[in-house]
Coordinates of C-alpha atoms in Angstrom, one line a residue:
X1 CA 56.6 4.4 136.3
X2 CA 54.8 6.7 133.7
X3 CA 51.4 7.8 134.2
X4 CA 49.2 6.7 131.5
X5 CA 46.0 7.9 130.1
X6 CA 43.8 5.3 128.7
X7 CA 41.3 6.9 126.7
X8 CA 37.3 6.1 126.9
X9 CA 35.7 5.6 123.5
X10 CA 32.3 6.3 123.6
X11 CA 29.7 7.4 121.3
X12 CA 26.4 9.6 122.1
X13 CA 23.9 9.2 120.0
X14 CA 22.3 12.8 117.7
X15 CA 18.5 13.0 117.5
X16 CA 17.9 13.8 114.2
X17 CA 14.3 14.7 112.4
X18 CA 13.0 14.3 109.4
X19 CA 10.2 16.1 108.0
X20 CA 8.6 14.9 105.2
X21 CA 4.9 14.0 103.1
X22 CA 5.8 10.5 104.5
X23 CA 5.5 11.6 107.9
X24 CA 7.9 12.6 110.6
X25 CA 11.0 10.4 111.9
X26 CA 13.0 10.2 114.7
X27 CA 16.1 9.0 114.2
X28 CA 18.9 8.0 116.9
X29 CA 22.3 7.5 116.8
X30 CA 25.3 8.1 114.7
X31 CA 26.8 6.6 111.3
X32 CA 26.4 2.6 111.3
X33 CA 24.6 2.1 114.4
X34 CA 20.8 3.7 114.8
X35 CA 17.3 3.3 115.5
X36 CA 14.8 5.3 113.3
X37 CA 11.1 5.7 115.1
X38 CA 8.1 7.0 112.4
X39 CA 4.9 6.8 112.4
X40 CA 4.5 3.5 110.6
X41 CA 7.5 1.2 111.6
X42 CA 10.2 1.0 114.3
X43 CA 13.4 0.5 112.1
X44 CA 17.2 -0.7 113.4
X45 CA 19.6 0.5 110.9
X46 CA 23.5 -0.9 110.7
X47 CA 26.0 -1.2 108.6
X48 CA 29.8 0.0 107.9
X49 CA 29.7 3.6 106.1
X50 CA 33.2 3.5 104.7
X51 CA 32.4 -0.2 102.6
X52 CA 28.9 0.9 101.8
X53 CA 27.5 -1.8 104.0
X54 CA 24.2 -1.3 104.7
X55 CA 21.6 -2.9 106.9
X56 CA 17.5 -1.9 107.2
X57 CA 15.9 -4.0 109.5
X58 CA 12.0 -3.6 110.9
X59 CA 11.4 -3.6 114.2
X60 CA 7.9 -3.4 115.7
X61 CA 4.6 -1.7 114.1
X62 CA 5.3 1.6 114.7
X63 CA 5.6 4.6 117.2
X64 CA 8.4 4.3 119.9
X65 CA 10.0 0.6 121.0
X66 CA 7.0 -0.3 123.3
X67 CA 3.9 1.7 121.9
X68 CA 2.2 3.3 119.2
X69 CA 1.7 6.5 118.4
X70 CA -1.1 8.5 119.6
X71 CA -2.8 10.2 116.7
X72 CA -5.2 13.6 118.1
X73 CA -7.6 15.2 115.8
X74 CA -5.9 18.8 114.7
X75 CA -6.0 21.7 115.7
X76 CA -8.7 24.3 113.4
X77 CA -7.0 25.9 110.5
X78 CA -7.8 29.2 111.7
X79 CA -8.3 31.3 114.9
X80 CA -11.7 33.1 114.9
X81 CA -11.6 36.4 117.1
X82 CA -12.5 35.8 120.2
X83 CA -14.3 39.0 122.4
X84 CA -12.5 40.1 125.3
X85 CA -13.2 38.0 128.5
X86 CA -12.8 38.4 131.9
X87 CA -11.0 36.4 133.8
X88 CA -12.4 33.6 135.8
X89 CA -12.0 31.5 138.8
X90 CA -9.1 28.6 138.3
X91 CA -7.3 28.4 141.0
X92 CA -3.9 28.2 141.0
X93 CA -2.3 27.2 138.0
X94 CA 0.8 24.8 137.2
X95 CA 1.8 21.5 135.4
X96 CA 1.7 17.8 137.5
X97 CA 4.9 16.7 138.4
X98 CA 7.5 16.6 135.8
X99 CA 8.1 13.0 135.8
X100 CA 4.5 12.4 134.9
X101 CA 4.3 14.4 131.7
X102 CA 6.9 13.2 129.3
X103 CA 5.3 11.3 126.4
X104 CA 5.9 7.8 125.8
X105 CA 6.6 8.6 121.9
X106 CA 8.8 10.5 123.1
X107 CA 11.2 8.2 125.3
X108 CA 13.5 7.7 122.7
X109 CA 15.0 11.5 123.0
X110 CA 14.7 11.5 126.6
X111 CA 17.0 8.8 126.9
X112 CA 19.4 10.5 124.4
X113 CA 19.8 13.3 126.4
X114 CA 20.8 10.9 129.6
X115 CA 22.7 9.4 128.1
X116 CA 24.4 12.6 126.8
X117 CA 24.7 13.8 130.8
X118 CA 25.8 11.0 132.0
X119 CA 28.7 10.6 129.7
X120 CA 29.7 14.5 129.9
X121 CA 29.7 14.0 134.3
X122 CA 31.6 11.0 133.8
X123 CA 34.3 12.6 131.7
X124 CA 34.2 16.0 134.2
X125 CA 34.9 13.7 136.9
X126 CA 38.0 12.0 135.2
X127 CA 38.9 15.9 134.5
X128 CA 39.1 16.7 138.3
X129 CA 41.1 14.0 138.5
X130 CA 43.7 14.4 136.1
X131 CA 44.2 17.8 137.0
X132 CA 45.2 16.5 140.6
X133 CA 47.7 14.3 139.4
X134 CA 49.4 17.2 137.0
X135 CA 49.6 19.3 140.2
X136 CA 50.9 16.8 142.5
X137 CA 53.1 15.6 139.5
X138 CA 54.8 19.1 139.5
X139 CA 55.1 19.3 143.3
X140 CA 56.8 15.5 143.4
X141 CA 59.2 17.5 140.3
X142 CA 59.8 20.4 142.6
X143 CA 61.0 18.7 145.3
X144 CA 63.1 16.6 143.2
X145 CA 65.5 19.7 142.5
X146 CA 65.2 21.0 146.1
X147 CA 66.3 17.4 148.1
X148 CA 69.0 17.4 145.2
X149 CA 68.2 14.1 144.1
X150 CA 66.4 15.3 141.0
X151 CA 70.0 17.0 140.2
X152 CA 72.2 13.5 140.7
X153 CA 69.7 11.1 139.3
X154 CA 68.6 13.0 136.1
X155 CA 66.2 10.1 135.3
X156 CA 63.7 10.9 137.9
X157 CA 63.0 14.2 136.6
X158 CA 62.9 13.0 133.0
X159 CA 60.0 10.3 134.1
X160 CA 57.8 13.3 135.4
X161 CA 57.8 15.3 132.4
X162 CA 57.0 12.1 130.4
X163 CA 54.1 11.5 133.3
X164 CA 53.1 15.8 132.4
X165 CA 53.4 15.1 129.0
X166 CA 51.0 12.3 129.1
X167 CA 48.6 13.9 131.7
X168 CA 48.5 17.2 129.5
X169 CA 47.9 15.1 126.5
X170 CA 44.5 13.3 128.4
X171 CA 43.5 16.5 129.6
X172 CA 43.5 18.0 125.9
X173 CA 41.6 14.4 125.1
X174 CA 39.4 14.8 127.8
X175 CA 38.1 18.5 126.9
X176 CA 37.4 17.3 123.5
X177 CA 35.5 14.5 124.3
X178 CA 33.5 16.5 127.1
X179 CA 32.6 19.1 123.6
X180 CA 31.0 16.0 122.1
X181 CA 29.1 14.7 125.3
X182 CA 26.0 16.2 124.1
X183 CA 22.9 15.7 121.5
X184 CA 23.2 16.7 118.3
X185 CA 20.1 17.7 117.2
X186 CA 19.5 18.1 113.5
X187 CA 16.2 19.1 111.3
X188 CA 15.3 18.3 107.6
X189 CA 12.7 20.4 106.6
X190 CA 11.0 19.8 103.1
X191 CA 9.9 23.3 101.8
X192 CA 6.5 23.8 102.7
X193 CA 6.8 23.0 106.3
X194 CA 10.3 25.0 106.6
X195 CA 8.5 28.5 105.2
X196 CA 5.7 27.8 107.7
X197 CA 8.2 27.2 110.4
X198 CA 9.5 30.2 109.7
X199 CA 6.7 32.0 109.8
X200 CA 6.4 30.2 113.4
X201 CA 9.7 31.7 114.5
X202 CA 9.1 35.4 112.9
X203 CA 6.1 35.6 115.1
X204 CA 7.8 34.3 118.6
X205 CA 10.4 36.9 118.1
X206 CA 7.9 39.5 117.6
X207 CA 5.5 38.3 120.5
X208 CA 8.8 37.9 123.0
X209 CA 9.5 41.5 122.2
X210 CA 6.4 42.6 124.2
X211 CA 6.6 45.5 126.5
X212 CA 5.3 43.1 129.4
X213 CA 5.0 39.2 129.5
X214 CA 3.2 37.5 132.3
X215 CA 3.1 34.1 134.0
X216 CA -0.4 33.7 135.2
X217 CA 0.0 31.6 138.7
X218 CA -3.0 31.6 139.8
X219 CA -6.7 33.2 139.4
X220 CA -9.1 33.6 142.3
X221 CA -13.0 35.0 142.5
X222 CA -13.4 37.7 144.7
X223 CA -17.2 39.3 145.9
X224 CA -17.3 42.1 144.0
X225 CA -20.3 43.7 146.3
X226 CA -17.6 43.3 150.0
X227 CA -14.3 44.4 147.7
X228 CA -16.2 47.5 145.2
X229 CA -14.2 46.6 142.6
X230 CA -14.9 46.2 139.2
X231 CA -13.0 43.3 138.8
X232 CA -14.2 39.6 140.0
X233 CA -11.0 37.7 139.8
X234 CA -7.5 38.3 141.6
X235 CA -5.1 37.5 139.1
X236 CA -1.5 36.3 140.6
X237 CA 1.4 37.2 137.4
X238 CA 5.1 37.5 137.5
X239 CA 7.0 38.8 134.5
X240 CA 9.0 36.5 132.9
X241 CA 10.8 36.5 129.4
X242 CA 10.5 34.6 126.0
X243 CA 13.3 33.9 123.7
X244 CA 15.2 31.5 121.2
X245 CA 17.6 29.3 123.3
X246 CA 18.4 25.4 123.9
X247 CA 18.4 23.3 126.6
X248 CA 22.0 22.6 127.6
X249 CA 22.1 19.0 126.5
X250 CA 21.8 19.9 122.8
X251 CA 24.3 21.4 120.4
X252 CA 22.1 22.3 117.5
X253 CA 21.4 24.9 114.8
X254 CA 17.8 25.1 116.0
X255 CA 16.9 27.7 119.0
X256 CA 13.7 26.4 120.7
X257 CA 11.0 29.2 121.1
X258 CA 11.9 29.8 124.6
X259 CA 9.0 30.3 127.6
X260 CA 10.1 31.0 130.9
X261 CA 7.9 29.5 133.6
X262 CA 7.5 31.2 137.1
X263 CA 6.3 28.2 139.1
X264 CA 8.0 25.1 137.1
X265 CA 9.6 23.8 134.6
X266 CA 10.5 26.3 131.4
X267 CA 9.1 25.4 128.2
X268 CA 11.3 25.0 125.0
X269 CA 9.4 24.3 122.1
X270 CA 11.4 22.7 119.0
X271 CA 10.0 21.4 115.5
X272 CA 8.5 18.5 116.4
X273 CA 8.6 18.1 120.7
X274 CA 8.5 20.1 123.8
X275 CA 11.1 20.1 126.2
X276 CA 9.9 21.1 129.9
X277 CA 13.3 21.4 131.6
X278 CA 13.4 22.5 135.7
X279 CA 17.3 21.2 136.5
X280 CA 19.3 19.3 134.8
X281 CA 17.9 15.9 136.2
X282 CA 14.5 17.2 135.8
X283 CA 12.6 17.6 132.7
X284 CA 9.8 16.1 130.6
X285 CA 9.7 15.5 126.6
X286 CA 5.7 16.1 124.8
X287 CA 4.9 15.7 121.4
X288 CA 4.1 18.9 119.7
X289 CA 1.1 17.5 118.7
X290 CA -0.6 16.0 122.0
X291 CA -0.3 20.2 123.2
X292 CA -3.7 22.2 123.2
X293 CA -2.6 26.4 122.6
X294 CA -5.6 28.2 123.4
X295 CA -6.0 32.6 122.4
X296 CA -7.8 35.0 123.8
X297 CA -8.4 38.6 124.0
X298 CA -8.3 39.5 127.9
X299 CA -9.8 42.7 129.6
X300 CA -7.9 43.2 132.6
X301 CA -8.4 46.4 135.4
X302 CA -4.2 47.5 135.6
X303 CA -3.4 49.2 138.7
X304 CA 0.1 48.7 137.7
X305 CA 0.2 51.2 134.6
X306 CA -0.6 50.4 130.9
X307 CA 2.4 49.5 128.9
X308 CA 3.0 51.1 125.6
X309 CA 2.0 48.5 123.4
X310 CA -1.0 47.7 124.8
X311 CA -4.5 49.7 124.7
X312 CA -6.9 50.6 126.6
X313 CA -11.0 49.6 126.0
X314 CA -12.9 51.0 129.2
X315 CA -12.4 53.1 131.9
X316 CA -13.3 52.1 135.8
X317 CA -12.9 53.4 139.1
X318 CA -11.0 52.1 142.4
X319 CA -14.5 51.7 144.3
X320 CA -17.6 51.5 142.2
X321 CA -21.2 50.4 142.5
X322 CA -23.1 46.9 141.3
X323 CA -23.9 48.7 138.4
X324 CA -20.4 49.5 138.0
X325 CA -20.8 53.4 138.7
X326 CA -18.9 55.4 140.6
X327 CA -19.0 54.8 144.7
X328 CA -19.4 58.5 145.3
X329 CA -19.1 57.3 149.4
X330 CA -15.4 57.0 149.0
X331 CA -13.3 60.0 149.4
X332 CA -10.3 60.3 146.5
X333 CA -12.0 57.4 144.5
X334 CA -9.7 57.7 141.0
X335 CA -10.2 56.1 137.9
X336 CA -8.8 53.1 136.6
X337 CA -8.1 51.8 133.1
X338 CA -9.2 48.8 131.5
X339 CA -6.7 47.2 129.1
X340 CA -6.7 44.5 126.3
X341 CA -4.3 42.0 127.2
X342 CA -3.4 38.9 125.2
X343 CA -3.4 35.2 126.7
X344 CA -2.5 32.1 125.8
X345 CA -3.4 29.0 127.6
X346 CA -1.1 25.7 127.2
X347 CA -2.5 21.9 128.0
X348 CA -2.0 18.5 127.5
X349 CA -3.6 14.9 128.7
X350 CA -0.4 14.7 130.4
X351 CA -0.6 17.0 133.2
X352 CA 1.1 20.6 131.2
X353 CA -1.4 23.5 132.4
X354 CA 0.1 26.7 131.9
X355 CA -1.1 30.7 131.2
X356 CA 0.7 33.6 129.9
X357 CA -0.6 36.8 129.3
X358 CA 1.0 39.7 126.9
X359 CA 0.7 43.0 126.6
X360 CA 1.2 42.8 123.0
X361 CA -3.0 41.6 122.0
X362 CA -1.9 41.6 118.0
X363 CA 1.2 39.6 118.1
X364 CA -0.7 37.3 120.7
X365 CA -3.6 36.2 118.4
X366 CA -0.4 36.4 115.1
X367 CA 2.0 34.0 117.2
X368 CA -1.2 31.6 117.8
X369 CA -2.6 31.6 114.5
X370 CA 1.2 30.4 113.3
X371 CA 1.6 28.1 116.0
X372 CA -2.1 26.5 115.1
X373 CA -0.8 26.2 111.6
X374 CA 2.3 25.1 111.7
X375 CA 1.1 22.6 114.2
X376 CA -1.6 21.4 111.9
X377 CA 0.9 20.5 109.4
X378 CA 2.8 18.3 111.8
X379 CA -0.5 16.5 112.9
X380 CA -0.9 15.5 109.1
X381 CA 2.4 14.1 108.8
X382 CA 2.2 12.2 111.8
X383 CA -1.1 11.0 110.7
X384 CA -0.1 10.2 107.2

């Protein structure tokens, strides 16, 4: 008997957002079938694209399927300058648990992107499998021709390569539909928002280029009078890198402003949400407008030598005095220099609670002033 392939039909729906002075929408799904979440209605759209048929109908109030959208005060226009501080006492520092943080706005995207995995696993799976029956398919042809009864009955033969034919045809099916198992995400900007945007982007990409980026794990007081050190706190860092990249379950145009995160998930930041993505089972979906980005100017005692792009403010020494003098009781005490260091704090009511520091101080403070803006402009559309 022939092998048959009996192809899946099944849709995943896009994400796509629209940015407007009427306010920001969600909508998912594809052509005909589609749910559209903004800020004043829940909206179920159908109809048949190719007769023109079309069908708007409203939902609930507003916000996501079972709630409505929390609306935060925005951020300030502008960053004032804030004097270098040192760093304090807080412990060690991470987000709650990943399955506590994703917003319920937000639902609606999460659930996309299951959706999107499940599907592409599923389809993998029946991959694996096909691929076993082409092998054993040729083996069974094989030993047709070397038993000889492939040779008398030239039927038998024939049947495989129908059975190859079909299997390589599924397999070809397969791939394709495994290419369109994930969320297409697009973006409609209207001008205004687009240029600041932009301007968003710009400054990422000049802030990621820093000499040295740091993930700030922890921060711990230290008795400055036992240690002799100039500096109170114990800072914990790692390097880690920025960049423009996507979470693998989207196929989209947009790059997220990429933060890598030492001890959790890593942060990707796109128009109008957060992704904090761990593994591929783990990840949490924020509102850009329920996060708090907090700047500061940062002096910080490097043992560890000043990068390039960074300058120095003070000089101190290995051992010093209460006064902060020189401990002349210490044989080979050297000096120490004091750099200005960028940081930027991230929080939400949810549970995110995240530091970076940068050795870059000027693209710091020009990334958050964009960021503050561009985020302002999103807070008015949601509110409108």
């Amino acid at each position: 008997m022939a092998w048959n392939f009996r192809r899946r039909v099944k849709i995943i729906p896009g994400v796509h957002l629209n940015f407007s002075k009427s306010g920001i929408s969600t909508s998912i799904g594809v052509k005909g079938a589609s749910m559209t979440f903004g800020s004043s209605a829940t909206y179920l759209n159908a109809g048949i694209p190719a007769l023109g048929i079309y069908n708007r109908q409203k939902v609930n109030g507003g916000g996501s399927p079972s709630s409505s959208p929390v609306v935060l005060d925005p951020p300030p226009a502008t960053l004032p300058y804030v004097a270098p501080i040192e760093p304090q006492n807080r412990g060690n520092i991470f987000s709650a648990d990943i399955h506590e943080i994703t917003s319920q706005d937000m639902a609606g995207i999460k659930e996309a992107i299951l959706l999107a995995r499940e599907q592409r696993l599923s389809l993998e799976k029946d991959l694996v499998e096909i691929n076993a029956a082409i092998k054993s398919t040729k083996n069974k042809k094989l030993m047709s021709y070397l038993l000889l009864y492939g040779l008398i009955n030239k039927s038998i033969p024939a049947r495989m390569n129908e059975d190859l034919n079909a299997q390589e045809e599924a397999i070809k099916q397969t791939n394709e539909q495994i290419e369109a198992s994930y969320v297409d995400l697009q973006v409609d900007f209207e001008l205004e928002l687009k240029q600041k945007y932009d301007v968003l982007v710009s400054s990422f990409i000049n802030l990621a280029k820093s000499q040295k980026i740091w993930d700030v794990t922890s921060a711990h007081y230290e008795d400055r009078t036992i240690t002799r050190s100039s500096a109170s706190t114990v800072v914990s860092r790692t390097d880690v890198r920025f960049g423009l990249k996507s979470i693998p379950e989207f196929k989209s145009d947009v790059k997220a402003l990429y933060f890598q995160n030492a001890n959790g998930a890593d942060l990707y930041i796109y128009p109008s949400f957060i992704v904090m993505y761990s593994r591929s089972k783990d990840f949490a979906i924020i509102g850009l407008d329920e996060i708090s980005l907090q700047q500061h100017a940062v002096r910080f005692t490097e043992m560890q030598g000043v990068p390039a792009d960074s300058k120095t403010i003070d000089m101190t020494w290995a051992k010093v005095n209460k006064d902060g003098s020189r401990d002349k009781r210490f044989t080979g005490n050297y000096q120490i220099p004091v750099v200005r260091y960028g940081e930027i704090k991230l929080r939400t009511a949810t549970g995110v609670n995240e530091e970076y520091e940068f050795s870059n101080y000027e693209a710091t403070e020009a990334f958050a002033i964009a960021f503050t803006e561009y985020q302002r402009s999103v807070s008015q559309l949601i509110q409108y």
